[in-house]
Coordinates of C-alpha atoms and ligand atoms in Angstrom, one line a residue:
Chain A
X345 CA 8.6 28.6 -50.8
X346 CA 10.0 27.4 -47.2
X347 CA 8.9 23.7 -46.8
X348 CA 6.4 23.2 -44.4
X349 CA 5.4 20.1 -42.5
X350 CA 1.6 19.2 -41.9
X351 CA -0.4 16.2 -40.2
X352 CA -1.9 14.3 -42.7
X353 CA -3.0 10.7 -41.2
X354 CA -3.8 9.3 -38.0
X355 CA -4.4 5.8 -36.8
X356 CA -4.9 3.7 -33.4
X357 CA -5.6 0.6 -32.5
X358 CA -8.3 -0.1 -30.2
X359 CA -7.8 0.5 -26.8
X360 CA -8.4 -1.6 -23.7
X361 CA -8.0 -3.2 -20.1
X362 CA -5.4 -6.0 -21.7
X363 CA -4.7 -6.3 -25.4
X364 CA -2.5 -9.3 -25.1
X365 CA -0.5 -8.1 -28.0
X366 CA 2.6 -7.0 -28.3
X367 CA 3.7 -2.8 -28.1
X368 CA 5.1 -3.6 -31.6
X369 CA 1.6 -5.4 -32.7
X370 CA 0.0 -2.3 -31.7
X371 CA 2.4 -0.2 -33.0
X372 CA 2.2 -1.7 -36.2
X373 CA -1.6 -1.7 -36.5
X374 CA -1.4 2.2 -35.7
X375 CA 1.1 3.1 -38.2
X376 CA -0.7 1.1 -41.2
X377 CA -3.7 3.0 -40.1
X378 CA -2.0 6.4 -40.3
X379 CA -1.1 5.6 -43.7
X380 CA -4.1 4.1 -44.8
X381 CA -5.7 7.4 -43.5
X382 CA -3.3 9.3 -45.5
X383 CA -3.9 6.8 -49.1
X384 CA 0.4 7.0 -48.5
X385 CA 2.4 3.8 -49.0
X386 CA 4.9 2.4 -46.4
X387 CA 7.3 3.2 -49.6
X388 CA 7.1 6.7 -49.4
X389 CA 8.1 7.0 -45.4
X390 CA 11.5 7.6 -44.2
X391 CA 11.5 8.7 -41.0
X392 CA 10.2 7.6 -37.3
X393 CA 9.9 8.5 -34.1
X394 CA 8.8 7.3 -31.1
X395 CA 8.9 8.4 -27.1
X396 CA 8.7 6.0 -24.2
X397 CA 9.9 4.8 -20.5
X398 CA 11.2 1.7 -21.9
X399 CA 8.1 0.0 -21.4
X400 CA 7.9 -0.1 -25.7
X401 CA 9.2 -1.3 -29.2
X402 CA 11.9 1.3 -31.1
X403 CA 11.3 2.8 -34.1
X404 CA 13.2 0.9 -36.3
X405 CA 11.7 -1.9 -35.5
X406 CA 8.4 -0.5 -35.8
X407 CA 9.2 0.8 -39.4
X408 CA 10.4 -2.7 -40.1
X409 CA 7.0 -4.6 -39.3
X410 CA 5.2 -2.2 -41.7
X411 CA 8.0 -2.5 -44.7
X412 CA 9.8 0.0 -44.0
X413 CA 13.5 -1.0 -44.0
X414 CA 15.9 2.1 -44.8
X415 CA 14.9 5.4 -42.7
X416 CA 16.9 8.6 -43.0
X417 CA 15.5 10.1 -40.0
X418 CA 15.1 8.3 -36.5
X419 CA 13.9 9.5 -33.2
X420 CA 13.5 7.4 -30.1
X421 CA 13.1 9.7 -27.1
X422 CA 13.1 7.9 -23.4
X423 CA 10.5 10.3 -21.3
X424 CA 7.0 10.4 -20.1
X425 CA 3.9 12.7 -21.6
X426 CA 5.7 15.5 -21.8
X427 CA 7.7 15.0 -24.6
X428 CA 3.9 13.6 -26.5
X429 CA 4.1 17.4 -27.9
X430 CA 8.0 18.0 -28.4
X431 CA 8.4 14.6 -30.3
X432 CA 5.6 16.0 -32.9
X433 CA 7.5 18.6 -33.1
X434 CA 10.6 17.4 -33.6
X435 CA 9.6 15.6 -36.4
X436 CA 8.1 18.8 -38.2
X437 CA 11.1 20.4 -37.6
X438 CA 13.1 17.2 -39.3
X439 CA 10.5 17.3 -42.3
X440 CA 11.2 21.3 -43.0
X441 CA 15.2 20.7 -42.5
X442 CA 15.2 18.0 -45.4
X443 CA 16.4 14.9 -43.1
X444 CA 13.2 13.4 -44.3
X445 CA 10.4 13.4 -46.3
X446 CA 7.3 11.8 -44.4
X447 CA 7.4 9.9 -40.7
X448 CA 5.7 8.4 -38.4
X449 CA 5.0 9.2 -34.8
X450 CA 4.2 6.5 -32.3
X451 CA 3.1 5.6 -28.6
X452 CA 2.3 2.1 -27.9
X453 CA 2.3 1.2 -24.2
X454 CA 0.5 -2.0 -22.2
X455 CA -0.1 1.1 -19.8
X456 CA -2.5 -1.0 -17.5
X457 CA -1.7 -5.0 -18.1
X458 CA 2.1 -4.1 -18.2
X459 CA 3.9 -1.6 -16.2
X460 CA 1.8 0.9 -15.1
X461 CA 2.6 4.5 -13.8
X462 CA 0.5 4.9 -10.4
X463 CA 2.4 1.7 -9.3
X464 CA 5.9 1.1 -7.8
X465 CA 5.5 -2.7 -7.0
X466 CA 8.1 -5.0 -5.2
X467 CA 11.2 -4.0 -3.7
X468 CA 12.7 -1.7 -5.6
X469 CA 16.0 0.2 -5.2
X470 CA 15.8 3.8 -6.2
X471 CA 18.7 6.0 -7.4
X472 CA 18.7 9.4 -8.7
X473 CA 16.8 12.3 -6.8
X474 CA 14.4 9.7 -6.2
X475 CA 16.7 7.9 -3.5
X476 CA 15.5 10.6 -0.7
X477 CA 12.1 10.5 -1.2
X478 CA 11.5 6.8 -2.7
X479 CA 12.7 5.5 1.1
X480 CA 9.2 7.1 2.5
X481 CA 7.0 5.6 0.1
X482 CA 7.1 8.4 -2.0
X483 CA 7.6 7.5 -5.8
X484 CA 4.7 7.7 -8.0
X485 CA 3.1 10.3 -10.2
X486 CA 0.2 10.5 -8.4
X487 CA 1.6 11.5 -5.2
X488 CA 3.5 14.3 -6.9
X489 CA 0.7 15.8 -8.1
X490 CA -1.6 15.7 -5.1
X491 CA 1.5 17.2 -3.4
X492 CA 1.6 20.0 -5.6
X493 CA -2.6 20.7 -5.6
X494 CA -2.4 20.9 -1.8
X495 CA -0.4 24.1 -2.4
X496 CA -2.9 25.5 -5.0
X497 CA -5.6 24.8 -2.5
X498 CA -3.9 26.0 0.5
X499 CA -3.1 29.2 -2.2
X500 CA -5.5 29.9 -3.9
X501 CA -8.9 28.5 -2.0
X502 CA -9.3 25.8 -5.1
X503 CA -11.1 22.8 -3.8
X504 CA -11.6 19.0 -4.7
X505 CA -15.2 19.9 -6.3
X506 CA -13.2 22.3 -8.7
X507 CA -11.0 19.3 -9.7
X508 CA -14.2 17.5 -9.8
X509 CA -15.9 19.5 -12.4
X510 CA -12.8 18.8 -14.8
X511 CA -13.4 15.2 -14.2
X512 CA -17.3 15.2 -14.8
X513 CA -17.1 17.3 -17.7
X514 CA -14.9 15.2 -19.5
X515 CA -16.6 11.9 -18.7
X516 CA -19.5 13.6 -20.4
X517 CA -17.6 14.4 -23.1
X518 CA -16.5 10.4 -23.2
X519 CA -20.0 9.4 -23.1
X520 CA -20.1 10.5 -27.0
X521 CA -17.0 8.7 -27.8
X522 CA -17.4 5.5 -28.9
X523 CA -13.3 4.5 -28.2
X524 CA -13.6 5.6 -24.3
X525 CA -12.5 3.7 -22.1
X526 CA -14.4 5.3 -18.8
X527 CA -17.8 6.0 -20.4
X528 CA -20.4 5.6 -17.4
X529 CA -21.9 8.4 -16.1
X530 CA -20.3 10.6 -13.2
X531 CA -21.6 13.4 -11.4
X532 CA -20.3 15.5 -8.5
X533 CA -21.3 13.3 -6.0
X534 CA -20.3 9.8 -7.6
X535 CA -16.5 12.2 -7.9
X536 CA -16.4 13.0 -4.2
X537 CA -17.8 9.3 -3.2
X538 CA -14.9 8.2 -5.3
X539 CA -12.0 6.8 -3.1
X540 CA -8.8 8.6 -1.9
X541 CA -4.9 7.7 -3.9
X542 CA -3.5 10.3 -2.2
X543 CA -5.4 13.0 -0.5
X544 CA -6.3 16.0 -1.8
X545 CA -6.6 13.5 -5.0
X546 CA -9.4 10.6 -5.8
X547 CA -9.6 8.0 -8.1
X548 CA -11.2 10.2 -10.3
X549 CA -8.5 12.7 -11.0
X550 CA -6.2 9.8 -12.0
X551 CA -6.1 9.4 -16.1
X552 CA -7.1 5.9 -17.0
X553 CA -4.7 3.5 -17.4
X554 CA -4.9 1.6 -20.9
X555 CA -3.4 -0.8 -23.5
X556 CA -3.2 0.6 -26.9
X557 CA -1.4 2.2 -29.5
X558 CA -1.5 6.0 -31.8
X559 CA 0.4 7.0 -34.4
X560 CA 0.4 10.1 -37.0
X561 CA 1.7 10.7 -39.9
X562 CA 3.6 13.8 -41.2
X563 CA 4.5 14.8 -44.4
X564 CA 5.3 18.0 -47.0
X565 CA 2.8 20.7 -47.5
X566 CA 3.4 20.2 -51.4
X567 CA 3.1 16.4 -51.1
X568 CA -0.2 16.6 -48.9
X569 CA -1.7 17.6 -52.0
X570 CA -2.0 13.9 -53.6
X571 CA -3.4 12.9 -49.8
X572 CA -6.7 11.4 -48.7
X573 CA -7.4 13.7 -46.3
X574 CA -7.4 17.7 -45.6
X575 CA -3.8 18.3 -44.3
X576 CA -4.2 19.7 -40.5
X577 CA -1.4 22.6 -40.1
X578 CA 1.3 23.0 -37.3
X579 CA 1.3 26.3 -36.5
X580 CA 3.4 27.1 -33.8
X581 CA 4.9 25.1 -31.3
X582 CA 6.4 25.6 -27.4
X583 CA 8.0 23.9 -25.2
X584 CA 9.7 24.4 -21.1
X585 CA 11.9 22.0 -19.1
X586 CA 13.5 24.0 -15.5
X587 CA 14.8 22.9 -12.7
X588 CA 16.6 19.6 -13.5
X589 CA 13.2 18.1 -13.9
X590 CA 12.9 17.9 -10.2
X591 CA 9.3 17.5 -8.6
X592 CA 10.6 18.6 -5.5
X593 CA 12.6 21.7 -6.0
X594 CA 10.3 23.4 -8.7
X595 CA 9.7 26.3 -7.0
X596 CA 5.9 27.0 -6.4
X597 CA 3.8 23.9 -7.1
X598 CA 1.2 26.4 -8.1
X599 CA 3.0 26.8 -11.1
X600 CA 3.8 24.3 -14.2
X601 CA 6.3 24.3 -17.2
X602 CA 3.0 26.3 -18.4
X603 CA 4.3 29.1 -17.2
X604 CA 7.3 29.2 -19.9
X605 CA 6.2 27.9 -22.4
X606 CA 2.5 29.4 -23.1
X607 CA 4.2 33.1 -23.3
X608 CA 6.5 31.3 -25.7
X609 CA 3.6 29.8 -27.7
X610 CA 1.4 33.0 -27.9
X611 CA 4.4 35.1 -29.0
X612 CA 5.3 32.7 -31.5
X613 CA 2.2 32.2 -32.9
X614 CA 0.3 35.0 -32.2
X615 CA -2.5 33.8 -31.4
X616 CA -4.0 33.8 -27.8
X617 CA -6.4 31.7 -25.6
X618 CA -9.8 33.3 -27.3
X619 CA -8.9 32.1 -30.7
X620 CA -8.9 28.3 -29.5
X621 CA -11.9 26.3 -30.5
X622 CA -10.6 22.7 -29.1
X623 CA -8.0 22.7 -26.2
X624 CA -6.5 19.2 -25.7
X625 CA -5.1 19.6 -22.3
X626 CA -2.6 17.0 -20.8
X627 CA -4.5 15.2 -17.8
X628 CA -2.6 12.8 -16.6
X629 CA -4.8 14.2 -13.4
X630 CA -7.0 17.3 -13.4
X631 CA -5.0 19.3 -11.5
X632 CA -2.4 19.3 -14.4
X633 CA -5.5 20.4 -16.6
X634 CA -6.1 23.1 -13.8
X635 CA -2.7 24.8 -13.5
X636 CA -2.5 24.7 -17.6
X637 CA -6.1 26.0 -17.8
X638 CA -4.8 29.0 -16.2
X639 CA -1.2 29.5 -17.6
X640 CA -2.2 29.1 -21.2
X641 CA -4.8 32.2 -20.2
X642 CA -8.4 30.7 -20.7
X643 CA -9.0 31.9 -17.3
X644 CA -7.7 33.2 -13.9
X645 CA -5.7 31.9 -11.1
X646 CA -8.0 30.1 -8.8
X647 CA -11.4 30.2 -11.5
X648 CA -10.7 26.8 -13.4
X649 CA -14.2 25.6 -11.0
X650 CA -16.1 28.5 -11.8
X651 CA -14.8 27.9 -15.7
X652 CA -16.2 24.6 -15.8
X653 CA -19.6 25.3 -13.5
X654 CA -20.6 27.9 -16.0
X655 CA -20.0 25.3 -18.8
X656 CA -17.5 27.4 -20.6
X657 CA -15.2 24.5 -20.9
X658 CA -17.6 22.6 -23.2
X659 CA -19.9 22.8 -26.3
X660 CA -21.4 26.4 -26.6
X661 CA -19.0 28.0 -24.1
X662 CA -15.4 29.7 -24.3
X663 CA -13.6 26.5 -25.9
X664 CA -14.1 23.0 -25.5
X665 CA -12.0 21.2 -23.5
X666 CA -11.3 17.3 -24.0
X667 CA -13.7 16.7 -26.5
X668 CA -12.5 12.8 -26.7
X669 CA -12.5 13.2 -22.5
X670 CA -8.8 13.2 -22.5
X671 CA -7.1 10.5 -20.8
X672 CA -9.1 11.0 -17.7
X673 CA -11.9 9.1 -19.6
X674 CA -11.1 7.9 -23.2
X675 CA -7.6 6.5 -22.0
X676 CA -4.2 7.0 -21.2
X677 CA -2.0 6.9 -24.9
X678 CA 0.4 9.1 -23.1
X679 CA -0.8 12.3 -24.9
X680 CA -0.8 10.6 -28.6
X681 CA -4.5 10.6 -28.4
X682 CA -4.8 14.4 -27.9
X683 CA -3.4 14.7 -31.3
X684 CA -5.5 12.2 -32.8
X685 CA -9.1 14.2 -31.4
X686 CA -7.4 17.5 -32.4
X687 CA -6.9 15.9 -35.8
X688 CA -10.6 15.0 -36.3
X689 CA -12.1 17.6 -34.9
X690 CA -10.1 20.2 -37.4
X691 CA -11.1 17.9 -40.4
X692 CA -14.8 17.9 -39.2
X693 CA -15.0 14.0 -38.5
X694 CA -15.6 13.9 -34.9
X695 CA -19.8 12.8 -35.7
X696 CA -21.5 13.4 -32.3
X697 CA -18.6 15.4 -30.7
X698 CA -17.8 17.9 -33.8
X699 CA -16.9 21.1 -32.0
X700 CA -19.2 23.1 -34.8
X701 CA -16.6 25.1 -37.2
X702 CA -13.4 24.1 -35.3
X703 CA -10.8 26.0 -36.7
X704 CA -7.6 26.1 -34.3
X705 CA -6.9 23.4 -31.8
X706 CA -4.2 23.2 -28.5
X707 CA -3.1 20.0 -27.7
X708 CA -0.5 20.1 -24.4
X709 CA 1.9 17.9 -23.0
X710 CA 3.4 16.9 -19.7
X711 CA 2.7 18.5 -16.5
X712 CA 5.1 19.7 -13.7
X713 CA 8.6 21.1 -14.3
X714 CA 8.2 19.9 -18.1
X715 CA 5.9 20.1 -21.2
X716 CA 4.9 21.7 -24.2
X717 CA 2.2 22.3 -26.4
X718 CA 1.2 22.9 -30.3
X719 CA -1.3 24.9 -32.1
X720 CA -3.0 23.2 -34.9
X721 CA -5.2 24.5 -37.5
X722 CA -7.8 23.6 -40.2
X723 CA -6.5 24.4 -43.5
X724 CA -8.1 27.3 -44.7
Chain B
X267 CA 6.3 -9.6 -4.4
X268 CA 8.0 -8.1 -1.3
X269 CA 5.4 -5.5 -0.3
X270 CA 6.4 -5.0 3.6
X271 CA 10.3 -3.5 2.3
X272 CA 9.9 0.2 1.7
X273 CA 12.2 1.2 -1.8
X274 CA 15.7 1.3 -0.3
X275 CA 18.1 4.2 -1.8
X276 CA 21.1 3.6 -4.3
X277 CA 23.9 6.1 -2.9
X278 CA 26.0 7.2 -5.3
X279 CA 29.4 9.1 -5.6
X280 CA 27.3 12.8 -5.3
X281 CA 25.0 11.5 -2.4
X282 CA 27.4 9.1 -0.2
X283 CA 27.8 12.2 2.2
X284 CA 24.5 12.4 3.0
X285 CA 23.9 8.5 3.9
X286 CA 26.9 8.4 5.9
X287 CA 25.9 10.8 7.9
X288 CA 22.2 9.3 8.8
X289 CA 23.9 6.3 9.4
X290 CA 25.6 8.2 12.4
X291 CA 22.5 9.8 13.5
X292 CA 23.1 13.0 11.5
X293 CA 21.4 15.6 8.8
X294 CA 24.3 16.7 6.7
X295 CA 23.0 18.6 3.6
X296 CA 25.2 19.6 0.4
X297 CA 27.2 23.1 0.4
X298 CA 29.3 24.9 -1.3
X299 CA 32.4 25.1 0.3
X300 CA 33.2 28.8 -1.9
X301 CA 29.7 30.5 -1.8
X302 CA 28.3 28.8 0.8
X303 CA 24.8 27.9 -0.7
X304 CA 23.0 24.6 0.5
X305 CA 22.1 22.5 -2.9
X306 CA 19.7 19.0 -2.6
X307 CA 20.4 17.0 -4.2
X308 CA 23.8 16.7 -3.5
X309 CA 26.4 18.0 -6.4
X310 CA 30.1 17.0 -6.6
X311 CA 30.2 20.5 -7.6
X312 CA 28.1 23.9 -6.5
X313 CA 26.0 25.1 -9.9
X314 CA 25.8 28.7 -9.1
X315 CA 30.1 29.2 -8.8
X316 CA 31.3 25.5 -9.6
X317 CA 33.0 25.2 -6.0
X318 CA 33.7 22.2 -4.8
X319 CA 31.2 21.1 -2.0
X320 CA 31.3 18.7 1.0
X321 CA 28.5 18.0 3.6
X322 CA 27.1 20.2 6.7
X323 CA 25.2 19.9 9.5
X324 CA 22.0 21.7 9.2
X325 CA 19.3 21.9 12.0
X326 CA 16.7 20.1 10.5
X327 CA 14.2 22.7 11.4
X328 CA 11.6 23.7 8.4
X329 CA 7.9 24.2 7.7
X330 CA 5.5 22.5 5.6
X331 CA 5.7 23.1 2.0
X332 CA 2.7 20.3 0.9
X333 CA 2.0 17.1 2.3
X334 CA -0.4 14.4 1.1
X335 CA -2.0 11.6 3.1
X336 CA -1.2 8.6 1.4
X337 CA -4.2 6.2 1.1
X338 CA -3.7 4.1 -1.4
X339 CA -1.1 1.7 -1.4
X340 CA 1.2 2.2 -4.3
X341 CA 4.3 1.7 -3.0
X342 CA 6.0 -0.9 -1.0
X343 CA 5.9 -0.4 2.8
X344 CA 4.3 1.3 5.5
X345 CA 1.2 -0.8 4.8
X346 CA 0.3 -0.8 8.8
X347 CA 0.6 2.8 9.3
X348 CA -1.9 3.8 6.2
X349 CA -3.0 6.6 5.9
X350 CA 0.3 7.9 6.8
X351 CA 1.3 11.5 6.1
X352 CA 4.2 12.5 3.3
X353 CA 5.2 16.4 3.5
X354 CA 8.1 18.3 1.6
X355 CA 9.9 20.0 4.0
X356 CA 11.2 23.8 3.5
X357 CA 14.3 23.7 5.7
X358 CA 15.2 27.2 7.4
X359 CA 18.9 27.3 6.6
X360 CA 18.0 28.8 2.7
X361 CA 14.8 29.3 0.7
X362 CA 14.3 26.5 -1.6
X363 CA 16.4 23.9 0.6
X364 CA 13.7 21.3 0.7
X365 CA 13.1 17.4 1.7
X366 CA 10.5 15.0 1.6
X367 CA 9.7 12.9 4.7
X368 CA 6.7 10.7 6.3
X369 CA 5.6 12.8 9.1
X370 CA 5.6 10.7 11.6
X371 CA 2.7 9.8 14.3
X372 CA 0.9 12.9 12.6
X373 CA -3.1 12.7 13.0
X374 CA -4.1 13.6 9.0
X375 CA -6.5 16.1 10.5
X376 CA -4.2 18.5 12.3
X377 CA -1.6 18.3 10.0
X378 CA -1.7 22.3 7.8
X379 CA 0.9 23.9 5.2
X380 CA 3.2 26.0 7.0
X381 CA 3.2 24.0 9.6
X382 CA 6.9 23.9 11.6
X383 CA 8.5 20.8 12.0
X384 CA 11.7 19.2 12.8
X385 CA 13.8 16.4 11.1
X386 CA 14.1 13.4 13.1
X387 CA 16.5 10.0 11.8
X388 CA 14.8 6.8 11.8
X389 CA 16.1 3.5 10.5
X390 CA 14.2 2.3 7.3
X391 CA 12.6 -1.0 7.4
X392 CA 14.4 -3.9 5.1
X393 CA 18.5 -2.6 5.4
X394 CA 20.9 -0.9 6.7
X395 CA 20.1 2.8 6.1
X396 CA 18.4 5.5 7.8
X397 CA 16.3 8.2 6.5
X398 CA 15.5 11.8 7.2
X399 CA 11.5 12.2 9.0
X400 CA 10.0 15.0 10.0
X401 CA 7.6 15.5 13.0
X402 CA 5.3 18.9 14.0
X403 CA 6.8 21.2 16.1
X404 CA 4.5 23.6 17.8
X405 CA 1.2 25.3 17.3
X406 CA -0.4 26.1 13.9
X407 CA 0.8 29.3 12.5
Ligands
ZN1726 ZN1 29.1 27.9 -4.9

């Protein structure tokens, strides 16, 4: 029988404004989680993998603070969220091929005490593509993105109280989740009283910037078996990087890596949009959770704000959508935390939030000209 | 913390071209000196044919893409003019040729995709380079 690679722990630490620790602390304290989740020993792992922007701790040394002092397999990947899908993947894909037998995946950041992602402070110097655009105070993540939903609006007639309803929804998803960060109540109007970044985007389509730390734990389908927990399947897994990465010259702004790689997900899987119960969609900002809304097929171009009005993006409607309240509202682990509400919510220990007989999950990653995404299921 | 200085550009082997000529008051953009297609960033050589490629004149004419008004200060500079207008340009000479500029002296209000504008070289606060601006040209579409 081929050897198949499945989720089998999951850990964090807790997250917050300013942890004062250290990314390998954190680190640390995830990974023993994960394997206390699991009932594995540190013994048993041989492999780790990690991605970051250089604002974290490597692998090995990661592996070396929880005992772990020989690995056979080692990933360290230097990108943003949209590699918090691939590097899961890669991982599986190192646990079938036989370089290892179980690893760990990690993302510890000081996302809002250290160097955070909505700031370029200082003078900098800027090389790369960046140079041309850097010089007119044109750097950051969120400016991309509000660059890009001006076209969708000017396009397709979305507005800011479309974007809104993504926010709201998933703050009131939050409000069950004891970890969130951003847990006090918003409405429509508290959205569009919230102040400007960058216009068409408020403070509210902005994830929330946090310390903390997530890791997960893969291992065998065969050795799973002798595990704590029910073993959460990998299904099927896409991804799509074009254009050279470029925010600028991606062709229609309208239009993300989605585009690519949700064809490639649905074909590989077979599965489709209607058969997802909980859709962990990136949201570094909302619009990201717009475009991807629509290119993964849960609904048409231009109908993510009637999708959310008509409360088909929650409990009792077509799927639910950021149970946890994504990184707009529980925090900002760079993606590792979609995994870890996917996780619980297949293996029916999300208390309050428990999307009722959640079979297949979506978690996505990254936004723009680059991302991917992985179907999870229960184990039947 | 120096937040007056706008980020100021590394030039590189592939992009010298391009500051060189804003330091003399010109838009020069990448092309292909074989096929003849327009490529920005600058390449040392052209991706669709691998011709070598120098740097031409283009007219700096182009329409709005996006814009954002920036009202939140996240980056370094520009802190008097805020909110201050950002756009990506689509230049005329080829579809997909494309820049991002401050638009400048731009009232947020009357500022549209599609828009037309024109490319205007202004020296960058905190050095010796100049940049590549846009401002409106004409009516709304
Ligand atoms: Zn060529």
């Amino acid at each position: 029988m081929k050897r198949r690679a499945v989720l089998v722990g999951i850990g964090r630490t807790a997250y917050s404004r300013e942890s004062g620790r250290s990314t390998l602390a954190m680190a640390a304290e995830a990974c023993r989680a994960a394997l206390d989740d699991a009932g594995l020993s540190a013994a048993a792992v041989d492999g780790i993998a990690n991605f970051q922007v250089m604002d974290s701790v490597m692998g090995a040394s990661v592996a070396h603070a929880v005992g772990i002092d020989e690995l056979a397999w080692n990933l360290d990947l230097v990108g943003g969220g949209n590699f918090a899908t691939s590097v899961v993947a890669n991982t599986a894909m190192a646990i079938e091929a036989g370089a290892c037998e179980a690893a760990l995946v990690f993302r510890s950041l000081n996302g809002r005490s250290g160097r955070r992602f909505g700031r370029a402070d200082g003078a900098v110097r800027v090389s790369g593509e960046n140079q041309f655009a850097a010089p007119h105070g044109y750097l950051t993540p969120p400016q991309w993105m509000a660059m890009w939903a001006r076209e969708h609006q000017s396009k397709y007639g979305s507005s800011c109280e479309d974007l809104g309803r993504i926010a709201v929804t998933q703050r009131e998803h939050a409000k069950a989740n004891g970890n969130a960060l951003a847990r006090r109540a918003l409405d429509l109007e508290g959205y569009l009283a919230g102040r400007w970044i960058n216009e068409p985007l408020r403070v509210y389509d902005c994830a929330f910037e946090c310390d903390g730390a997530v890791a997960l734990l893969l291992t065998t389908h065969e050795r799973a078996r002798d595990l704590r927990q029910l073993p959460v399947r990998l299904l099927g897994h896409a991804e799509s990087t074009g254009h050279g990465g470029s925010w600028v010259s991606w062709p229609t702004f309208t239009s993300m890596y989605s585009a690519h790689a949700a064809p490639r997900l649905w074909a590989r899987t077979g599965l489709g949009p209607d058969d997802v119960d909980v859709a962990c969609m990136y949201d570094c900002f909302t619009y990201t959770v717009m475009v991807t809304l629509e290119e993964f097929g849960f609904c048409e171009r231009g109908g993510v704000g009637r999708f959310f009005a008509e409360g088909r993006a929650t409990y009792g409607g077509d799927v639910v959508v950021n149970p946890h309240g994504g990184l707009l509202s529980e925090g900002y682990i760079h993606g590792l935390n979609h995994h870890y509400e996917a996780a619980l919510q297949l293996r029916g220990q999300a208390g309050s939030r428990q999307v009722r007989d959640a079979m297949i999950a979506l978690v996505t990653a990254g936004a723009g000209p680059y991302g991917g995404a992985i179907i999870y299921s229960r184990e039947a | 913390m120096d937040l007056q200085t706008p980020p100021q550009p590394v030039p590189d082997a592939d992009s010298a071209g391009f500051w060189a000529a804003t330091a003399a008051g010109e838009l020069r953009l990448c092309r292909c000196a074989d096929c003849r297609r327009w490529h920005q960033p600058p390449l040392e050589r052209c991706p669709a044919c691998g011709g070598a490629t120098g740097f031409e004149l283009v007219s700096g004419c182009g329409r709005i893409k996006s814009f954002i008004v920036v009202r939140h200060p996240a980056v370094p500079g520009y802190l008097e003019d805020l909110p201050y207008v950002v756009a990506i340009v689509d230049l005329d000479e080829q579809e997909g040729l494309r820049l991002p500029g401050r638009l400048l002296d731009a009232d947020p209000a009357r500022v549209d995709v599609g828009r037309a504008v024109r490319a205007e070289i202004v020296d960058l606060p905190g050095g010796d380079f100049r940049v590549v601006a846009f401002r409106l040209a004409g009516p709304a579409p």
